[in-house]
Tab-separated table of C-alpha atoms in Angstrom:
chain	number	residue	atom	x	y	z
C	1	MET	CA	-0.173	0.112	0.209
C	2	SER	CA	0.955	3.644	-0.878
C	3	VAL	CA	2.113	5.954	1.989
C	4	VAL	CA	-0.097	8.603	2.252
C	5	GLY	CA	0.063	12.316	3.575
C	6	VAL	CA	-3.064	14.128	4.783
C	7	ALA	CA	-2.868	17.686	5.155
C	8	GLY	CA	-5.228	19.386	7.255
C	9	ALA	CA	-6.605	17.693	10.350
C	10	GLY	CA	-10.040	19.300	10.021
C	11	VAL	CA	-13.248	16.961	9.766
C	12	MET	CA	-12.725	15.974	5.428
C	13	GLY	CA	-8.612	15.354	7.155
C	14	ILE	CA	-9.659	13.173	10.009
C	15	GLY	CA	-12.293	11.255	7.142
C	16	VAL	CA	-9.661	10.750	4.593
C	17	ALA	CA	-7.394	10.137	7.098
C	18	GLN	CA	-9.372	7.559	8.798
C	19	ASN	CA	-10.456	6.026	5.816
C	20	LEU	CA	-6.645	5.372	4.379
C	21	ALA	CA	-5.462	3.981	7.452
C	22	GLN	CA	-8.795	1.400	7.798
C	23	THR	CA	-7.700	0.127	4.309
C	24	GLY	CA	-4.026	-0.548	5.241
C	25	HIS	CA	-2.317	2.622	4.228
C	26	ARG	CA	0.304	4.048	6.242
C	27	VAL	CA	-1.117	7.708	6.722
C	28	VAL	CA	1.177	11.132	7.554
C	29	LEU	CA	-1.326	13.221	9.347
C	30	VAL	CA	-0.367	16.959	9.309
C	31	ASP	CA	-1.553	20.160	10.633
C	32	THR	CA	0.102	23.168	12.659
C	33	GLU	CA	-0.574	22.791	16.263
C	34	GLN	CA	-0.279	19.540	18.046
C	35	GLN	CA	-3.284	20.036	19.900
C	36	VAL	CA	-5.249	19.730	16.891
C	37	LEU	CA	-3.314	16.688	15.929
C	38	ASP	CA	-4.154	15.310	19.313
C	39	ALA	CA	-7.538	15.725	19.050
C	40	ALA	CA	-8.018	14.470	15.396
C	41	LEU	CA	-6.428	11.076	16.170
C	42	GLN	CA	-9.043	10.944	18.966
C	43	LYS	CA	-11.664	11.305	16.880
C	44	ILE	CA	-10.479	8.981	14.452
C	45	GLU	CA	-10.300	6.107	16.931
C	46	ALA	CA	-13.091	6.823	18.010
C	47	GLN	CA	-14.801	6.494	14.883
C	48	MET	CA	-13.282	3.462	14.507
C	49	ARG	CA	-14.992	1.772	16.769
C	50	MET	CA	-18.013	3.006	15.967
C	51	SER	CA	-17.913	2.157	12.591
C	52	ARG	CA	-20.011	-1.476	13.139
C	53	MET	CA	-22.518	0.556	14.702
C	54	LEU	CA	-23.033	3.511	12.271
C	55	GLY	CA	-23.419	0.888	9.298
C	56	GLY	CA	-19.729	0.616	7.843
C	57	PRO	CA	-17.056	-2.361	8.326
C	58	ALA	CA	-15.738	-3.679	11.444
C	59	VAL	CA	-12.145	-2.139	11.832
C	60	ASP	CA	-8.920	-3.236	14.292
C	61	SER	CA	-9.315	0.158	15.142
C	62	ALA	CA	-5.337	-0.591	17.567
C	63	ALA	CA	-3.924	-2.173	14.254
C	64	ALA	CA	-5.265	0.621	11.985
C	65	MET	CA	-4.198	3.619	14.563
C	66	ALA	CA	-0.775	2.168	14.367
C	67	LEU	CA	-0.623	3.265	10.551
C	68	ILE	CA	-1.309	6.960	11.657
C	69	SER	CA	1.827	9.420	12.384
C	70	THR	CA	1.577	12.737	12.602
C	71	GLY	CA	3.390	16.202	12.011
C	72	VAL	CA	3.261	19.643	12.880
C	73	ASN	CA	5.572	20.732	9.795
C	74	PRO	CA	4.901	19.793	5.992
C	75	LYS	CA	8.425	18.482	6.197
C	76	ALA	CA	6.999	15.131	7.622
C	77	LEU	CA	5.010	14.975	4.008
C	78	ALA	CA	8.812	14.367	2.528
C	79	GLU	CA	8.424	10.854	1.969
C	80	VAL	CA	4.610	10.013	1.160
C	81	ASP	CA	3.813	8.695	-2.328
C	82	PHE	CA	0.341	11.057	-2.890
C	83	VAL	CA	-0.397	13.730	-0.370
C	84	ILE	CA	-3.690	14.513	0.049
C	85	GLU	CA	-4.472	18.550	0.659
C	86	ASN	CA	-8.009	19.273	2.601
C	87	ILE	CA	-7.252	22.636	4.481
C	88	PRO	CA	-9.730	25.805	4.257
C	89	GLU	CA	-11.398	26.880	1.406
C	90	LYS	CA	-9.034	29.962	1.064
C	91	TRP	CA	-6.408	30.001	-1.720
C	92	ASP	CA	-3.897	31.879	-0.087
C	93	LEU	CA	-3.518	29.285	2.680
C	94	LYS	CA	-3.894	26.706	-0.367
C	95	ARG	CA	-1.222	28.289	-2.615
C	96	ALA	CA	0.741	28.763	0.283
C	97	LEU	CA	0.982	25.504	1.184
C	98	TYR	CA	1.258	23.829	-2.544
C	99	LEU	CA	4.664	25.847	-2.794
C	100	GLU	CA	5.923	24.750	0.421
C	101	MET	CA	5.064	20.702	-0.861
C	102	ASP	CA	6.575	21.647	-3.993
C	103	ARG	CA	9.721	22.232	-2.346
C	104	ILE	CA	9.908	19.456	0.113
C	105	CYS	CA	8.152	16.169	-1.469
C	106	LYS	CA	9.757	13.788	-3.483
C	107	PRO	CA	9.947	14.262	-7.114
C	108	ALA	CA	7.542	11.143	-7.343
C	109	THR	CA	4.750	12.492	-5.378
C	110	VAL	CA	1.313	13.129	-6.256
C	111	PHE	CA	-0.516	15.727	-4.744
C	112	VAL	CA	-4.741	16.005	-4.704
C	113	VAL	CA	-6.696	17.884	-4.126
C	114	ASN	CA	-9.539	17.992	-2.314
C	115	THR	CA	-11.797	20.963	-2.642
C	116	SER	CA	-15.693	21.374	-3.337
C	117	ALA	CA	-14.933	24.352	-5.572
C	118	ILE	CA	-12.162	25.646	-6.633
C	119	PRO	CA	-10.741	24.159	-10.278
C	120	ILE	CA	-7.881	21.928	-10.419
C	121	THR	CA	-5.630	23.605	-13.243
C	122	GLU	CA	-5.530	26.653	-10.507
C	123	PHE	CA	-3.465	24.651	-8.335
C	124	ALA	CA	-0.999	23.275	-11.005
C	125	ALA	CA	-0.314	26.366	-12.223
C	126	VAL	CA	1.936	27.342	-8.782
C	127	THR	CA	3.789	23.900	-8.873
C	128	GLY	CA	6.461	22.552	-10.642
C	129	ARG	CA	4.686	19.501	-11.216
C	130	PRO	CA	1.618	19.961	-12.789
C	131	GLU	CA	1.381	16.393	-14.556
C	132	GLN	CA	1.633	15.017	-11.323
C	133	LEU	CA	-1.427	16.818	-9.746
C	134	VAL	CA	-4.967	15.820	-9.654
C	135	GLY	CA	-8.378	17.109	-8.133
C	136	VAL	CA	-10.755	14.044	-5.679
C	137	HIS	CA	-13.917	15.622	-4.395
C	138	PHE	CA	-14.367	13.374	-1.037
C	139	MET	CA	-18.221	13.463	0.452
C	140	ASN	CA	-18.641	13.824	3.894
C	141	PRO	CA	-18.524	11.781	6.355
C	142	VAL	CA	-15.537	9.774	4.285
C	143	PRO	CA	-15.376	6.584	5.356
C	144	MET	CA	-18.749	5.530	5.099
C	145	LYS	CA	-19.202	7.500	0.989
C	146	THR	CA	-18.654	4.887	-1.538
C	147	ALA	CA	-17.300	7.722	-4.686
C	148	VAL	CA	-15.845	10.511	-5.253
C	149	GLU	CA	-15.672	13.119	-8.109
C	150	LEU	CA	-12.495	12.808	-9.977
C	151	ILE	CA	-11.030	15.493	-11.600
C	152	ALA	CA	-7.969	15.752	-13.955
C	153	ALA	CA	-6.280	18.920	-14.633
C	154	GLU	CA	-5.142	20.686	-17.927
C	155	HIS	CA	-1.526	19.060	-17.638
C	156	THR	CA	-2.812	16.372	-15.177
C	157	SER	CA	-1.051	13.432	-16.803
C	158	ALA	CA	-2.822	9.537	-17.705
C	159	GLU	CA	-0.320	8.130	-15.178
C	160	THR	CA	-1.486	9.946	-12.190
C	161	VAL	CA	-4.910	9.408	-12.857
C	162	ARG	CA	-3.720	6.009	-13.116
C	163	ARG	CA	-1.956	6.165	-9.986
C	164	THR	CA	-5.309	7.939	-7.942
C	165	ARG	CA	-7.796	5.293	-9.622
C	166	GLU	CA	-5.905	2.686	-7.996
C	167	LEU	CA	-5.532	4.635	-4.441
C	168	LEU	CA	-8.811	5.339	-4.432
C	169	ASN	CA	-9.894	1.740	-5.459
C	170	ALA	CA	-7.904	0.720	-2.649
C	171	MET	CA	-9.644	2.975	-0.590
C	172	GLY	CA	-13.354	1.559	-1.266
C	173	LYS	CA	-14.206	4.416	-3.543
C	174	LYS	CA	-15.586	4.604	-7.001
C	175	ALA	CA	-13.773	7.600	-9.013
C	176	ILE	CA	-16.577	9.546	-11.107
C	177	ASP	CA	-14.788	11.634	-13.593
C	178	VAL	CA	-15.787	15.284	-13.733
C	179	LYS	CA	-14.280	18.105	-16.110
C	180	ASP	CA	-12.256	20.311	-14.349
C	181	VAL	CA	-14.879	23.477	-13.840
C	182	CYS	CA	-15.527	25.070	-10.611
C	183	GLY	CA	-17.711	23.362	-8.358
C	184	PHE	CA	-17.433	20.109	-10.410
C	185	ILE	CA	-20.688	18.397	-10.693
C	186	SER	CA	-21.705	17.929	-7.126
C	187	ASN	CA	-21.178	21.534	-5.475
C	188	ARG	CA	-22.658	23.559	-8.593
C	189	VAL	CA	-26.045	21.587	-7.535
C	190	LEU	CA	-25.917	21.374	-3.861
C	191	MET	CA	-24.609	24.878	-2.988
C	192	LEU	CA	-27.125	26.544	-4.805
C	193	THR	CA	-29.988	24.041	-3.656
C	194	VAL	CA	-28.233	24.607	0.301
C	195	ASN	CA	-27.779	28.654	-0.544
C	196	GLU	CA	-31.661	28.842	-1.633
C	197	ALA	CA	-32.786	26.727	1.708
C	198	ALA	CA	-30.690	29.492	3.920
C	199	PHE	CA	-32.754	32.286	1.838
C	200	LEU	CA	-36.066	30.641	3.082
C	201	VAL	CA	-35.423	30.576	6.499
C	202	ASP	CA	-33.578	34.191	6.255
C	203	GLN	CA	-37.193	35.519	4.701
C	204	GLY	CA	-38.712	33.736	7.711
C	205	VAL	CA	-40.674	31.479	4.732
C	206	ALA	CA	-40.416	28.128	6.316
C	207	THR	CA	-38.312	27.015	9.680
C	208	ALA	CA	-35.069	24.873	8.790
C	209	GLU	CA	-36.625	21.611	10.345
C	210	ALA	CA	-39.617	22.240	7.717
C	211	VAL	CA	-37.593	23.399	4.679
C	212	ASP	CA	-35.331	19.598	5.802
C	213	GLU	CA	-38.964	17.549	6.250
C	214	VAL	CA	-39.742	18.280	2.467
C	215	PHE	CA	-36.554	17.173	1.376
C	216	ARG	CA	-36.530	14.038	3.393
C	217	SER	CA	-40.378	13.043	3.025
C	218	CYS	CA	-41.016	14.420	0.034
C	219	PHE	CA	-38.133	13.806	-2.513
C	220	GLY	CA	-36.991	11.163	-0.247
C	221	HIS	CA	-33.384	12.476	0.487
C	222	PRO	CA	-32.281	11.119	3.393
C	223	MET	CA	-31.224	14.571	5.229
C	224	GLY	CA	-32.364	17.924	4.231
C	225	PRO	CA	-30.073	20.915	2.654
C	226	LEU	CA	-30.031	22.440	5.772
C	227	GLU	CA	-28.781	18.638	8.010
C	228	THR	CA	-26.036	18.341	5.164
C	229	ALA	CA	-25.248	21.798	5.980
C	230	ASP	CA	-24.992	21.293	9.342
C	231	LEU	CA	-22.685	18.155	8.605
C	232	ILE	CA	-20.410	19.814	6.096
C	233	GLY	CA	-19.854	23.151	7.911
C	234	VAL	CA	-21.849	26.361	7.620
C	235	ASP	CA	-18.390	28.434	7.553
C	236	THR	CA	-17.035	25.561	4.542
C	237	ILE	CA	-20.709	26.331	2.533
C	238	LEU	CA	-19.985	30.016	2.481
C	239	HIS	CA	-16.308	29.373	1.200
C	240	SER	CA	-17.979	27.044	-1.773
C	241	ILE	CA	-20.450	29.898	-2.547
C	242	GLU	CA	-18.227	32.369	-2.394
C	243	VAL	CA	-15.943	30.642	-4.868
C	244	LEU	CA	-18.606	29.791	-7.076
C	245	TYR	CA	-19.736	33.545	-6.782
C	246	GLN	CA	-16.538	34.888	-7.763
C	247	HIS	CA	-15.724	32.284	-10.658
C	248	TYR	CA	-18.981	32.894	-12.267
C	249	ARG	CA	-20.208	36.261	-11.694
C	250	ASP	CA	-23.491	34.881	-11.865
C	251	SER	CA	-26.135	36.373	-9.676
C	252	LYS	CA	-27.412	32.972	-8.663
C	253	TYR	CA	-24.186	32.491	-6.539
C	254	ARG	CA	-24.810	35.486	-4.416
C	255	PRO	CA	-24.080	33.939	-0.742
C	256	CYS	CA	-27.390	34.258	1.707
C	257	PRO	CA	-26.672	36.800	4.456
C	258	LEU	CA	-27.783	34.196	7.076
C	259	LEU	CA	-24.897	32.365	6.256
C	260	ARG	CA	-22.322	34.621	6.770
C	261	THR	CA	-23.756	35.733	9.966
C	262	MET	CA	-23.760	32.139	10.870
C	263	ALA	CA	-20.266	31.626	10.113
C	264	ASN	CA	-18.955	34.753	11.830
C	265	SER	CA	-20.716	33.845	15.249
C	266	GLY	CA	-19.463	30.635	14.834
C	267	ARG	CA	-22.757	28.784	14.134
C	268	HIS	CA	-20.609	26.145	11.696
C	269	GLY	CA	-22.730	23.126	12.417
C	270	ARG	CA	-21.695	20.079	14.278
C	271	LYS	CA	-18.409	20.483	14.343
C	272	SER	CA	-18.758	23.812	16.543
C	273	GLY	CA	-22.595	22.164	18.552
C	274	ARG	CA	-24.696	24.724	16.600
C	275	GLY	CA	-25.639	25.671	13.442
C	276	PHE	CA	-29.005	25.208	12.202
C	277	TYR	CA	-30.021	23.117	14.509
C	278	GLU	CA	-28.433	22.645	17.975
C	279	TYR	CA	-26.364	19.512	19.029
C	280	GLY	CA	-25.814	20.411	22.597
C	281	ARG	CA	-21.570	20.317	22.596
C	282	THR	CA	-19.169	20.650	20.223
C	283	ALA	CA	-18.692	17.208	17.974
């Protein structure tokens, strides 16, 4: 199995690291603070132990956890075969990380961009290895989802796509090929839906509960759009919609003011304990 670096120990990074470890990959999980990494390891172990209860596979959590090492410096990624990047959807932060990883990682390392909206070719332009950079849009919760969007950038080589597809197959993921456009497939549709649902609440048309109940009961969705926003993170939703709006300059992507208010006030959803719904405590 490949040695895979995971940059960013937030919600997505935790899920990616868990998925990799429980499918037998050695993982190097990197973030900027050791306390963030320690909390991530605790959450990964707890989720592994609960995997069977949540409808996932039975996991030998001790064996899987032994495959994960951590580091607070990108230099820890020097010898990995892949890096899956999961840091926040802020271009300046991402650009700086790719420039640093380009200097640190061995020449054969493949960079995998896990972004919800930013076109992959934009990342390729800031590295010295554009043919070894590819986009993979993982869905949350990562260990429970069986498919991803696989996005080749303008210069991504066929060999990079092949290697990445093999890694995804080993993780239990079906790779769906998607053209490199802002938002890809899922978020061109999902973010509009969440944004419009937030407008319904903001304008007093309906409660969050009513909006979600329509999607569950009338359309058979397992979760409504605002429950989904809380799961993904309201701050992440806002960043994604802002990227879509900036890229397409189309008023249909104008972010709902309620999302901005919630993000600014720390109402980020499940990870903060409060979003469109109350969760009692910080996840």
